[in-house]
PDB file of C-alpha atoms in Angstrom:
ATOM      1  CA  MET A   1       3.041 -19.477  -9.334  1.00  0.00           C
ATOM      2  CA  SER A   2      -0.582 -17.996  -9.411  1.00  0.00           C
ATOM      3  CA  THR A   3      -1.712 -15.003  -7.809  1.00  0.00           C
ATOM      4  CA  PRO A   4      -5.104 -15.538  -6.316  1.00  0.00           C
ATOM      5  CA  ILE A   5      -8.182 -13.047  -7.248  1.00  0.00           C
ATOM      6  CA  PRO A   6     -10.581 -11.807  -4.572  1.00  0.00           C
ATOM      7  CA  PRO A   7     -13.851 -13.756  -4.893  1.00  0.00           C
ATOM      8  CA  SER A   8     -15.696 -10.623  -5.768  1.00  0.00           C
ATOM      9  CA  THR A   9     -13.562  -9.930  -9.034  1.00  0.00           C
ATOM     10  CA  ARG A  10     -12.873 -13.929  -9.785  1.00  0.00           C
ATOM     11  CA  SER A  11     -13.825 -14.735 -13.359  1.00  0.00           C
ATOM     12  CA  PRO A  12     -12.861 -16.852 -15.949  1.00  0.00           C
ATOM     13  CA  LYS A  13      -9.746 -15.708 -17.747  1.00  0.00           C
ATOM     14  CA  LYS A  14      -9.701 -12.201 -19.076  1.00  0.00           C
ATOM     15  CA  PRO A  15      -9.886 -10.467 -15.705  1.00  0.00           C
ATOM     16  CA  LYS A  16      -7.154 -12.778 -14.213  1.00  0.00           C
ATOM     17  CA  ILE A  17      -5.061 -11.775 -17.383  1.00  0.00           C
ATOM     18  CA  VAL A  18      -5.761  -8.064 -16.662  1.00  0.00           C
ATOM     19  CA  VAL A  19      -4.663  -8.429 -13.195  1.00  0.00           C
ATOM     20  CA  TRP A  20      -1.212  -9.783 -14.055  1.00  0.00           C
ATOM     21  CA  ILE A  21      -0.633  -6.982 -16.654  1.00  0.00           C
ATOM     22  CA  LEU A  22      -1.443  -4.531 -13.922  1.00  0.00           C
ATOM     23  CA  LEU A  23       0.859  -6.114 -11.551  1.00  0.00           C
ATOM     24  CA  ALA A  24       3.591  -6.387 -14.304  1.00  0.00           C
ATOM     25  CA  ALA A  25       3.083  -2.808 -14.710  1.00  0.00           C
ATOM     26  CA  ALA A  26       3.362  -2.051 -11.118  1.00  0.00           C
ATOM     27  CA  VAL A  27       6.712  -3.901 -10.973  1.00  0.00           C
ATOM     28  CA  VAL A  28       7.756  -2.025 -13.874  1.00  0.00           C
ATOM     29  CA  ALA A  29       6.622   1.254 -12.212  1.00  0.00           C
ATOM     30  CA  ALA A  30       8.654   0.306  -9.053  1.00  0.00           C
ATOM     31  CA  ILE A  31      11.867  -0.279 -11.055  1.00  0.00           C
ATOM     32  CA  ILE A  32      11.428   3.436 -12.910  1.00  0.00           C
ATOM     33  CA  GLY A  33      10.710   4.687  -9.360  1.00  0.00           C
ATOM     34  CA  TYR A  34      14.022   3.201  -8.223  1.00  0.00           C
ATOM     35  CA  ALA A  35      15.962   4.682 -11.252  1.00  0.00           C
ATOM     36  CA  VAL A  36      14.249   8.215 -10.745  1.00  0.00           C
ATOM     37  CA  ALA A  37      15.267   8.194  -6.986  1.00  0.00           C
ATOM     38  CA  GLN A  38      18.935   7.039  -7.678  1.00  0.00           C
ATOM     39  CA  GLY A  39      18.997   9.947 -10.101  1.00  0.00           C
ATOM     40  CA  ASN A  40      17.366  12.338  -7.640  1.00  0.00           C
ATOM     41  CA  SER A  41      19.635  11.325  -4.891  1.00  0.00           C
ATOM     42  CA  LYS A  42      23.054  11.760  -6.958  1.00  0.00           C
ATOM     43  CA  ALA A  43      21.776  15.094  -8.095  1.00  0.00           C
ATOM     44  CA  ALA A  44      21.048  16.504  -4.566  1.00  0.00           C
ATOM     45  CA  SER A  45      24.142  15.617  -3.034  1.00  0.00           C
ATOM     46  CA  PRO A  46      27.359  13.806  -3.805  1.00  0.00           C
ATOM     47  CA  GLN A  47      27.181  11.923  -0.347  1.00  0.00           C
ATOM     48  CA  ALA A  48      24.892   9.303   0.591  1.00  0.00           C
ATOM     49  CA  ALA A  49      21.695  10.436   2.923  1.00  0.00           C
ATOM     50  CA  ASP A  50      22.005   9.744   6.407  1.00  0.00           C
ATOM     51  CA  ALA A  51      20.699   5.997   7.075  1.00  0.00           C
ATOM     52  CA  ALA A  52      19.117   6.744  10.173  1.00  0.00           C
ATOM     53  CA  THR A  53      16.883   9.665   8.609  1.00  0.00           C
ATOM     54  CA  THR A  54      15.923   7.308   5.368  1.00  0.00           C
ATOM     55  CA  GLU A  55      15.023   4.597   7.829  1.00  0.00           C
ATOM     56  CA  GLN A  56      12.796   6.906   9.852  1.00  0.00           C
ATOM     57  CA  GLN A  57      11.135   8.045   6.314  1.00  0.00           C
ATOM     58  CA  VAL A  58      10.525   4.537   5.160  1.00  0.00           C
ATOM     59  CA  VAL A  59       8.990   3.736   8.581  1.00  0.00           C
ATOM     60  CA  ARG A  60       8.037   6.016  11.346  1.00  0.00           C
ATOM     61  CA  GLU A  61       6.425   5.373  14.575  1.00  0.00           C
ATOM     62  CA  ASN A  62       2.797   5.986  13.668  1.00  0.00           C
ATOM     63  CA  SER A  63       3.081   4.163  10.427  1.00  0.00           C
ATOM     64  CA  ARG A  64       0.214   1.688   9.665  1.00  0.00           C
ATOM     65  CA  VAL A  65       1.511  -1.946  10.420  1.00  0.00           C
ATOM     66  CA  LEU A  66      -0.358  -4.312   8.500  1.00  0.00           C
ATOM     67  CA  SER A  67       0.965  -7.393  10.267  1.00  0.00           C
ATOM     68  CA  GLN A  68       4.007  -7.552  12.748  1.00  0.00           C
ATOM     69  CA  ALA A  69       6.313 -10.645  12.457  1.00  0.00           C
ATOM     70  CA  PRO A  70       6.851 -12.275  15.772  1.00  0.00           C
ATOM     71  CA  SER A  71      10.281 -13.348  14.602  1.00  0.00           C
ATOM     72  CA  GLU A  72      11.114 -10.266  12.546  1.00  0.00           C
ATOM     73  CA  LYS A  73      13.820 -10.637  10.013  1.00  0.00           C
ATOM     74  CA  ALA A  74      12.849  -7.963   7.289  1.00  0.00           C
ATOM     75  CA  VAL A  75      10.314  -5.245   6.727  1.00  0.00           C
ATOM     76  CA  LEU A  76       8.251  -4.820   3.580  1.00  0.00           C
ATOM     77  CA  VAL A  77       7.032  -1.239   3.197  1.00  0.00           C
ATOM     78  CA  GLU A  78       4.393  -0.573   0.320  1.00  0.00           C
ATOM     79  CA  PHE A  79       3.514   3.285  -0.708  1.00  0.00           C
ATOM     80  CA  LEU A  80       0.044   2.798  -2.063  1.00  0.00           C
ATOM     81  CA  ASP A  81      -3.007   4.309  -3.604  1.00  0.00           C
ATOM     82  CA  TYR A  82      -6.381   2.739  -2.920  1.00  0.00           C
ATOM     83  CA  GLU A  83      -7.659   4.038  -6.265  1.00  0.00           C
ATOM     84  CA  CYS A  84      -4.703   2.856  -8.071  1.00  0.00           C
ATOM     85  CA  GLU A  85      -5.406  -0.167 -10.332  1.00  0.00           C
ATOM     86  CA  ALA A  86      -2.118  -1.471 -10.138  1.00  0.00           C
ATOM     87  CA  CYS A  87      -2.249  -1.499  -6.323  1.00  0.00           C
ATOM     88  CA  GLY A  88      -5.218  -3.277  -6.709  1.00  0.00           C
ATOM     89  CA  ALA A  89      -3.636  -5.806  -8.859  1.00  0.00           C
ATOM     90  CA  ALA A  90      -0.487  -5.944  -6.402  1.00  0.00           C
ATOM     91  CA  TYR A  91      -3.038  -6.554  -3.426  1.00  0.00           C
ATOM     92  CA  PRO A  92      -3.807 -10.265  -3.847  1.00  0.00           C
ATOM     93  CA  PHE A  93       0.118 -10.911  -4.322  1.00  0.00           C
ATOM     94  CA  VAL A  94       0.966  -8.962  -1.432  1.00  0.00           C
ATOM     95  CA  GLU A  95      -1.499 -10.971   0.644  1.00  0.00           C
ATOM     96  CA  GLU A  96       0.084 -14.140  -0.721  1.00  0.00           C
ATOM     97  CA  LEU A  97       3.386 -13.040   0.599  1.00  0.00           C
ATOM     98  CA  ARG A  98       2.173 -12.043   3.682  1.00  0.00           C
ATOM     99  CA  ALA A  99       0.601 -15.479   4.168  1.00  0.00           C
ATOM    100  CA  GLU A 100       3.769 -17.232   3.513  1.00  0.00           C
ATOM    101  CA  TYR A 101       6.129 -15.113   5.417  1.00  0.00           C
ATOM    102  CA  SER A 102       4.268 -13.506   8.245  1.00  0.00           C
ATOM    103  CA  GLU A 103       6.348 -15.354  10.858  1.00  0.00           C
ATOM    104  CA  ASN A 104       9.518 -13.356   9.471  1.00  0.00           C
ATOM    105  CA  VAL A 105       8.483 -10.468   7.304  1.00  0.00           C
ATOM    106  CA  THR A 106       6.660  -7.344   8.967  1.00  0.00           C
ATOM    107  CA  PHE A 107       4.453  -5.864   6.299  1.00  0.00           C
ATOM    108  CA  VAL A 108       3.880  -1.962   6.613  1.00  0.00           C
ATOM    109  CA  HIS A 109       1.475   0.586   4.435  1.00  0.00           C
ATOM    110  CA  ARG A 110       2.255   4.108   3.704  1.00  0.00           C
ATOM    111  CA  TYR A 111      -0.268   6.201   1.902  1.00  0.00           C
ATOM    112  CA  PHE A 112       0.395   7.714  -1.200  1.00  0.00           C
ATOM    113  CA  PRO A 113      -2.820   8.919  -2.945  1.00  0.00           C
ATOM    114  CA  LEU A 114      -2.015  10.424  -6.334  1.00  0.00           C
ATOM    115  CA  PRO A 115      -3.384  13.565  -7.521  1.00  0.00           C
ATOM    116  CA  GLY A 116      -4.934  12.223 -10.661  1.00  0.00           C
ATOM    117  CA  HIS A 117      -7.233  10.245  -8.590  1.00  0.00           C
ATOM    118  CA  LEU A 118     -10.356  11.995  -7.343  1.00  0.00           C
ATOM    119  CA  ASN A 119     -11.235   9.557  -4.327  1.00  0.00           C
ATOM    120  CA  SER A 120      -7.662   8.562  -3.637  1.00  0.00           C
ATOM    121  CA  THR A 121      -7.336  10.783  -0.622  1.00  0.00           C
ATOM    122  CA  ASN A 122     -10.803  10.465   0.647  1.00  0.00           C
ATOM    123  CA  ALA A 123     -10.048   6.428   0.633  1.00  0.00           C
ATOM    124  CA  ALA A 124      -7.060   7.365   2.616  1.00  0.00           C
ATOM    125  CA  VAL A 125      -8.613   9.312   5.007  1.00  0.00           C
ATOM    126  CA  ALA A 126     -11.396   7.060   5.594  1.00  0.00           C
ATOM    127  CA  VAL A 127      -8.756   4.091   6.101  1.00  0.00           C
ATOM    128  CA  GLU A 128      -6.999   6.140   8.470  1.00  0.00           C
ATOM    129  CA  ALA A 129      -9.986   7.091  10.176  1.00  0.00           C
ATOM    130  CA  ALA A 130     -10.940   3.231  10.595  1.00  0.00           C
ATOM    131  CA  ALA A 131      -7.052   2.550  11.781  1.00  0.00           C
ATOM    132  CA  GLN A 132      -7.761   4.663  14.546  1.00  0.00           C
ATOM    133  CA  GLN A 133     -10.482   2.153  15.675  1.00  0.00           C
ATOM    134  CA  ASP A 134      -7.646  -0.617  15.129  1.00  0.00           C
ATOM    135  CA  ALA A 135      -9.540  -1.677  11.966  1.00  0.00           C
ATOM    136  CA  TYR A 136      -7.162  -0.841   9.668  1.00  0.00           C
ATOM    137  CA  GLU A 137      -6.839  -4.471   7.871  1.00  0.00           C
ATOM    138  CA  PRO A 138     -10.455  -4.774   7.239  1.00  0.00           C
ATOM    139  CA  MET A 139     -11.040  -1.190   5.963  1.00  0.00           C
ATOM    140  CA  TYR A 140      -7.950  -1.527   3.684  1.00  0.00           C
ATOM    141  CA  LYS A 141      -9.011  -4.829   2.277  1.00  0.00           C
ATOM    142  CA  LYS A 142     -12.606  -3.405   1.790  1.00  0.00           C
ATOM    143  CA  MET A 143     -11.173  -0.757  -0.199  1.00  0.00           C
ATOM    144  CA  PHE A 144      -9.426  -2.928  -2.525  1.00  0.00           C
ATOM    145  CA  ASP A 145     -12.179  -5.516  -2.833  1.00  0.00           C
ATOM    146  CA  THR A 146     -14.662  -2.915  -3.907  1.00  0.00           C
ATOM    147  CA  GLN A 147     -12.118  -0.562  -5.969  1.00  0.00           C
ATOM    148  CA  ALA A 148     -14.039  -1.834  -9.166  1.00  0.00           C
ATOM    149  CA  GLN A 149     -17.064  -0.354  -7.898  1.00  0.00           C
ATOM    150  CA  TRP A 150     -15.871   3.267  -7.115  1.00  0.00           C
ATOM    151  CA  GLY A 151     -12.587   3.736  -8.769  1.00  0.00           C
ATOM    152  CA  GLU A 152     -12.025   6.366 -11.229  1.00  0.00           C
ATOM    153  CA  SER A 153     -15.498   7.790 -10.377  1.00  0.00           C
ATOM    154  CA  ALA A 154     -15.955  11.647 -10.920  1.00  0.00           C
ATOM    155  CA  ASP A 155     -18.349  11.646  -7.808  1.00  0.00           C
ATOM    156  CA  ASN A 156     -17.015  12.000  -4.229  1.00  0.00           C
ATOM    157  CA  LYS A 157     -17.512   8.483  -2.677  1.00  0.00           C
ATOM    158  CA  SER A 158     -16.933   9.644   0.910  1.00  0.00           C
ATOM    159  CA  ALA A 159     -20.380   8.717   1.678  1.00  0.00           C
ATOM    160  CA  LEU A 160     -19.916   5.422   0.230  1.00  0.00           C
ATOM    161  CA  PHE A 161     -16.810   4.719   2.459  1.00  0.00           C
ATOM    162  CA  ARG A 162     -18.573   5.528   5.522  1.00  0.00           C
ATOM    163  CA  THR A 163     -20.813   2.733   4.629  1.00  0.00           C
ATOM    164  CA  TYR A 164     -18.015   0.469   4.823  1.00  0.00           C
ATOM    165  CA  ALA A 165     -17.107   1.713   8.392  1.00  0.00           C
ATOM    166  CA  GLU A 166     -20.751   0.940   9.245  1.00  0.00           C
ATOM    167  CA  ASP A 167     -20.410  -2.415   7.767  1.00  0.00           C
ATOM    168  CA  LEU A 168     -17.293  -3.023   9.910  1.00  0.00           C
ATOM    169  CA  GLY A 169     -19.237  -2.083  13.074  1.00  0.00           C
ATOM    170  CA  LEU A 170     -16.977   0.861  13.897  1.00  0.00           C
ATOM    171  CA  ASP A 171     -18.127   3.741  16.363  1.00  0.00           C
ATOM    172  CA  MET A 172     -19.663   6.084  13.694  1.00  0.00           C
ATOM    173  CA  ALA A 173     -19.288   9.046  15.748  1.00  0.00           C
ATOM    174  CA  ALA A 174     -15.720   8.828  16.258  1.00  0.00           C
ATOM    175  CA  TYR A 175     -15.367   7.790  12.764  1.00  0.00           C
ATOM    176  CA  ASP A 176     -17.105  10.937  11.354  1.00  0.00           C
ATOM    177  CA  ALA A 177     -14.868  13.078  13.841  1.00  0.00           C
ATOM    178  CA  ALA A 178     -11.626  11.440  12.420  1.00  0.00           C
ATOM    179  CA  VAL A 179     -12.696  12.288   8.845  1.00  0.00           C
ATOM    180  CA  ALA A 180     -13.478  15.683   9.655  1.00  0.00           C
ATOM    181  CA  ASP A 181     -10.490  16.483  12.039  1.00  0.00           C
ATOM    182  CA  PRO A 182      -7.767  17.874   9.721  1.00  0.00           C
ATOM    183  CA  ALA A 183      -5.079  16.103  11.639  1.00  0.00           C
ATOM    184  CA  THR A 184      -6.222  12.752   9.795  1.00  0.00           C
ATOM    185  CA  GLU A 185      -5.362  14.100   6.547  1.00  0.00           C
ATOM    186  CA  GLU A 186      -2.219  15.629   7.802  1.00  0.00           C
ATOM    187  CA  ARG A 187      -1.666  12.232   8.807  1.00  0.00           C
ATOM    188  CA  VAL A 188      -1.777  10.984   5.181  1.00  0.00           C
ATOM    189  CA  LYS A 189      -0.051  13.964   3.987  1.00  0.00           C
ATOM    190  CA  LEU A 190       3.163  13.253   6.233  1.00  0.00           C
ATOM    191  CA  ASP A 191       3.338   9.711   4.333  1.00  0.00           C
ATOM    192  CA  ILE A 192       3.327  11.592   0.999  1.00  0.00           C
ATOM    193  CA  ALA A 193       6.101  13.864   1.978  1.00  0.00           C
ATOM    194  CA  ASP A 194       8.059  10.992   3.239  1.00  0.00           C
ATOM    195  CA  GLY A 195       7.584   9.171  -0.050  1.00  0.00           C
ATOM    196  CA  LYS A 196       8.474  11.975  -1.987  1.00  0.00           C
ATOM    197  CA  ALA A 197      11.321  12.456  -0.192  1.00  0.00           C
ATOM    198  CA  LEU A 198      12.395   9.176  -0.732  1.00  0.00           C
ATOM    199  CA  GLY A 199      11.899   9.255  -4.608  1.00  0.00           C
ATOM    200  CA  VAL A 200       8.519   7.620  -4.824  1.00  0.00           C
ATOM    201  CA  SER A 201       6.592   8.976  -8.225  1.00  0.00           C
ATOM    202  CA  GLY A 202       3.985   6.186  -8.396  1.00  0.00           C
ATOM    203  CA  THR A 203       2.349   3.485  -6.849  1.00  0.00           C
ATOM    204  CA  PRO A 204       2.702   0.751  -5.734  1.00  0.00           C
ATOM    205  CA  THR A 205       6.421   1.547  -4.663  1.00  0.00           C
ATOM    206  CA  PHE A 206       7.962  -1.130  -2.195  1.00  0.00           C
ATOM    207  CA  PHE A 207      11.069  -0.990   0.209  1.00  0.00           C
ATOM    208  CA  LEU A 208      12.504  -3.783   1.493  1.00  0.00           C
ATOM    209  CA  ASP A 209      14.481  -3.348   4.600  1.00  0.00           C
ATOM    210  CA  GLY A 210      14.668   0.595   3.874  1.00  0.00           C
ATOM    211  CA  LYS A 211      15.972   0.055   0.238  1.00  0.00           C
ATOM    212  CA  MET A 212      13.298   0.869  -2.682  1.00  0.00           C
ATOM    213  CA  LEU A 213      12.919  -2.894  -3.847  1.00  0.00           C
ATOM    214  CA  ASN A 214      14.600  -3.001  -7.586  1.00  0.00           C
ATOM    215  CA  VAL A 215      13.061  -6.247  -9.240  1.00  0.00           C
ATOM    216  CA  GLN A 216      12.050  -6.698 -12.915  1.00  0.00           C
ATOM    217  CA  THR A 217       9.648  -9.763 -12.374  1.00  0.00           C
ATOM    218  CA  LEU A 218       7.170 -11.209  -9.726  1.00  0.00           C
ATOM    219  CA  GLU A 219       9.700 -14.199  -9.197  1.00  0.00           C
ATOM    220  CA  GLN A 220      12.399 -11.652  -8.345  1.00  0.00           C
ATOM    221  CA  PHE A 221      10.205  -9.956  -5.999  1.00  0.00           C
ATOM    222  CA  ARG A 222       9.093 -13.245  -4.184  1.00  0.00           C
ATOM    223  CA  ALA A 223      12.825 -14.094  -4.364  1.00  0.00           C
ATOM    224  CA  ALA A 224      14.145 -10.946  -2.524  1.00  0.00           C
ATOM    225  CA  VAL A 225      11.488 -11.278   0.260  1.00  0.00           C
ATOM    226  CA  ALA A 226      12.492 -14.873   0.670  1.00  0.00           C
ATOM    227  CA  ALA A 227      16.077 -14.120   0.985  1.00  0.00           C
ATOM    228  CA  THR A 228      15.696 -11.399   3.559  1.00  0.00           C
ATOM    229  CA  ALA A 229      12.973 -13.518   5.451  1.00  0.00           C
ATOM    230  CA  ALA A 230      15.691 -16.398   5.683  1.00  0.00           C
ATOM    231  CA  ASN A 231      18.689 -14.367   6.759  1.00  0.00           C
TER     232      ASN A 231
END
C-alpha cells in the first residue's frame, strides 16, 4: 500500500519517508488519545457515558461533512488541526480511503486547533467561513496542500488565507463578514469542546462509528474502515 503525495509536495524519496513517519506518529497519537480517553472515562464515572450524548458529541447536525455516503454503513470522524504536520501527513491517506470507500463510508471533519500553533485557529475560522459558502472541501484541501508554506509561522496568516478564498471565487464580502463574526470562531470552539469531552488531546484523532479508533498500523486502520463499510 502506498500513500499518494500531493503534487505540490511530491519529490524523490526523502519527503515521502517523512510523510510516512509523520503519519505513523499520527496513528500512535490516536492510540495514546484512546488510552487517555479510556482512563478519563473510568476516573470520571464508574458508569458508561450515555450513548446518545456521546454520539452527539462525535457528530453534530452542524458538523462539516466532507462526503456523504449514498449507502452509508459507517461514519469516520476526524478531529484535525490544519497546521498540524501529522494531520497534513494523514491527509492523502484519508483522501485515499475516501476514494475507495465513498459509497459506504461518510467522512466528517471536526475542528480541533491546538494552542501551540499560532495560525491553527485562523485557518479553522477561514475554512469555516468558506464552508458557509459551501466551499468546505476545496478550502480544507487548499490548507493542507499549502501547509508547508505557512505552517509554524510566527506571523498571522489570515491575509494569506483570504487569498485562498479569492482563488476559490468566493463572495469576499460574505467571507470577510464570516471571519469577523464571533459566531464563526464559536463554531470552531464548539468542536474543540466536544473533542475535549471525548478525550481528544492531540491531532489527528479518529472516531469510527462513534468510537475512538484504536489501531497500531495503517493496515489496521484500513482494515477497520473496510470492515465497517462491508457490514
